[in-house]
Amino acid sequence: MGITISNISKSYKNVKALQDISFDVKPGELFGLIGPDGAGKTTLFRILTTLLIANEGTATVVGFDVVADYKKIRNSVGYMPGKFSLYQDLTVEENLSFFATIFGTTIEENYDLIKDIYVQIEPFKDRRAGKLSGGMKQKLALCCALIHKPKVLFLDEPTTGVDPVSRKEFWDMLKRLQQKDITILVSTPYMDEAALCDRIALIQHGKILEIDTPQAIVKHYPKQIYNVRANNMYQLITSLNKYEHHHSVYPFGEFVHYTDNRADINPNDLILYLESNNLLDVEIAKTVATIEDTFMELAK
Amino acid sequence: MKRFIGFIKKEFYHIFRDRRSLFILFGMPIAQILLFGFAITNEINNVDIAILDHSKDATTKEIINKIASSKYFSTKQIINREEDIASVFKKGQVKAVLNFEKDFSKNLIKENKATIQIITDATDPNTANTISNYVNAILQKYQKELNKDITMVYQIVPETRMVYNPELKSVYMFVPGVMTIILMLVSAMMTSISITREKELGTMEILLVSPLKPIQVIIGKVFPYIFLSIINAAIIVMLSIFIFKMPVQGSLFLLGLESILFIISALALGILISTISATQQTAMMISLMALMLPVILLSGFIFPISSMPLPLQVISNIIPAKWFIIIIKGIMLKDVGLQFIWKETLILLGMTVFFMTLSVKKYKIRLE
């Protein structure tokens, strides 16, 4: 009764947006679709919300086929597009009551569902939606997508362009919604948010790289990762990339995440090599893989 | 039904919160009707002329007086030399020069014949023509006065009577035309823009993923504009009655019904435009190019259809505005009832149904 996707492909003119995508989202699951811009996340969302028709493959949402039963799906899902899509010239309250009315309900009827979120924007209920801050806009959009008590919620990059505090609040809300038996499919380009999902699918160039729980995905990372730091970041990266045994080199905050081709390495060899490249204060330490590392490794 | 009302309420919020569009919506009809009524006219009034009088005798003075005292002309300049004619025209100070020959009175009495030259600036041919006709008329009237004692044997007296607009006021012709243009513009452009705006802002995406049916969205979009256009039509009719004293001979009720029919046909065109354009800009350009120009040029508003080349006459038949102008001219000026305009009404109705069906059919239930 959640979402099933089998062998979905979709191309625009000469771009293959999705290639043979298959996965299931279980009822009540918080499922994350993780991938960079242009990976095909929005296309998949639009197919599932009946806005686009796939070239190949089938999909069902709450048991209804996305093509044949599109009307039934439109009655029972909530959709929050990636671009802020509310009426900017309507106030917060007018937007919410408009969406309540077109779904044949009222704000009062489902108030308990949106209460936690709505109390935060209620002080601004007479303000025009266009004048809200980024985080507020997303909270309002979430309220509008929730007001008819959907069985499945589609959130396309809900936290893009939102400040870190609001992002955290937003994810707390999603967790709470999940407890109210709403299946949630959320997409994000932020790898740190992936860890908050029950299961995630890593997607790039229209292909699924891996599907699993965030913990399992991290655990499957095949190599030992080293945090490397030195006085000159740029030169550190170029030097590591020139190192004959290097496997991958990615900047990661103040460190560089480095993996080696050899099964067993002596960190001192690497320090000597880097110092011979005029780098100072070189530090090396073992670290655990993150989802970002996994993604980079898979996307290689 | 509740959904539908909620949708219409939202549309009204959009319209009333967008001050600029609202101003265009109601300011434009008033500005246009006043412009066409007062400024743009085929009549001539107070045209500046110059007089070159070589004889300066009693007769010429009397003629000059008659011309100057008419409301059509004002003698701006008296010139004395032939050479000055060219210079006053070049300076653009006058539109015409009346040149009386030497010994005008004497010639008239002795030879029964005197000549007066009317030179007009024909850079604007219509005005030049009108001026010379008016001067001729004044001269002929004077001539009659001179000859009133003499009875001529054979006389043909043409007696012209202009019906439906005896004073030949151009406003009678402009009001129906302007009303047509404004209803077309407001209805078609505003709806097409308001639908494409939803596409551009992404709200269409949410509306599609909702239980609203296409017909509900379309009628919800159209309804507020029917209402506003009716108000607009009423404003135009009232302005023409109270400011331009244009009598509405026929039934106001019939005029209202026919206007609503035309408004709906224009709205249907607006929806059709919105289905083929992705942005508000395109919608506006298409509305202007595909609707405004034909309405102005081919509807018979300014240029009579009967004098167009045949292909254009044929094309004019597919323009709803043409039929609407025939209908409202009939009702406003000739007091005709439905029995005389049922054919035009039926054509307009057919077009409306056709455009409506087409736009509901073309309305996309998905994004592509």
XYZ file of C-alpha atoms in Angstrom, chain A residues 10 12 46 49-53 66-67 70 74-75 77 79 81 83-91 94 98-99 101-104 106 128, chain B residues 2-3 5-7 9-11 13-15 17-18 197-213 365-368:
68
model
C 11.798 8.268 -18.847
C 13.247 13.876 -22.675
C 6.377 13.881 -11.143
C 2.370 12.235 -8.569
C 0.769 11.492 -11.991
C 2.128 14.661 -13.575
C 4.266 12.845 -16.112
C 3.873 9.522 -17.868
C -0.128 6.143 -11.677
C -1.554 6.240 -15.198
C -4.468 9.029 -11.614
C -4.607 12.917 -6.793
C -7.176 12.576 -4.031
C -1.449 12.202 -1.843
C 2.782 16.948 -2.986
C 7.171 20.595 -5.439
C 10.031 25.183 -6.323
C 7.976 27.187 -3.822
C 4.534 26.851 -5.327
C 2.031 28.668 -3.206
C 0.162 31.841 -4.020
C 2.523 34.645 -3.067
C -0.205 37.253 -3.064
C -2.396 35.289 -0.690
C -1.829 35.333 3.057
C -5.782 32.133 2.788
C -7.723 27.446 -0.213
C -5.922 24.118 -0.309
C -11.288 23.742 0.317
C -10.119 22.281 -2.977
C -9.498 18.976 -1.233
C -12.976 19.182 0.262
C -11.402 22.476 6.357
C 1.389 37.384 2.349
C -17.653 24.358 -2.244
C -14.372 23.696 -4.050
C -16.519 28.713 -4.696
C -13.190 28.461 -2.890
C -11.428 28.647 -6.232
C -12.696 33.417 -4.041
C -8.982 32.870 -4.616
C -9.221 34.333 -8.125
C -8.069 37.852 -4.216
C -5.545 37.720 -7.078
C -7.395 40.320 -9.095
C -4.535 42.537 -4.866
C -2.860 43.268 -8.151
C 0.824 32.704 -14.293
C -0.151 29.540 -12.434
C 2.048 27.573 -14.808
C 4.946 29.953 -14.443
C 4.814 30.091 -10.646
C 4.447 26.328 -10.374
C 1.080 26.460 -8.645
C -0.447 24.663 -11.614
C 1.566 21.634 -10.545
C -0.223 21.575 -7.204
C -3.613 22.279 -8.748
C -3.126 19.303 -11.062
C -2.247 17.035 -8.137
C -5.560 17.857 -6.509
C -9.074 16.564 -7.038
C -10.071 19.689 -9.021
C -11.417 18.789 -12.458
C -4.231 17.145 -17.146
C -0.497 16.493 -16.838
C 2.627 18.561 -17.247
C 3.427 17.541 -20.797
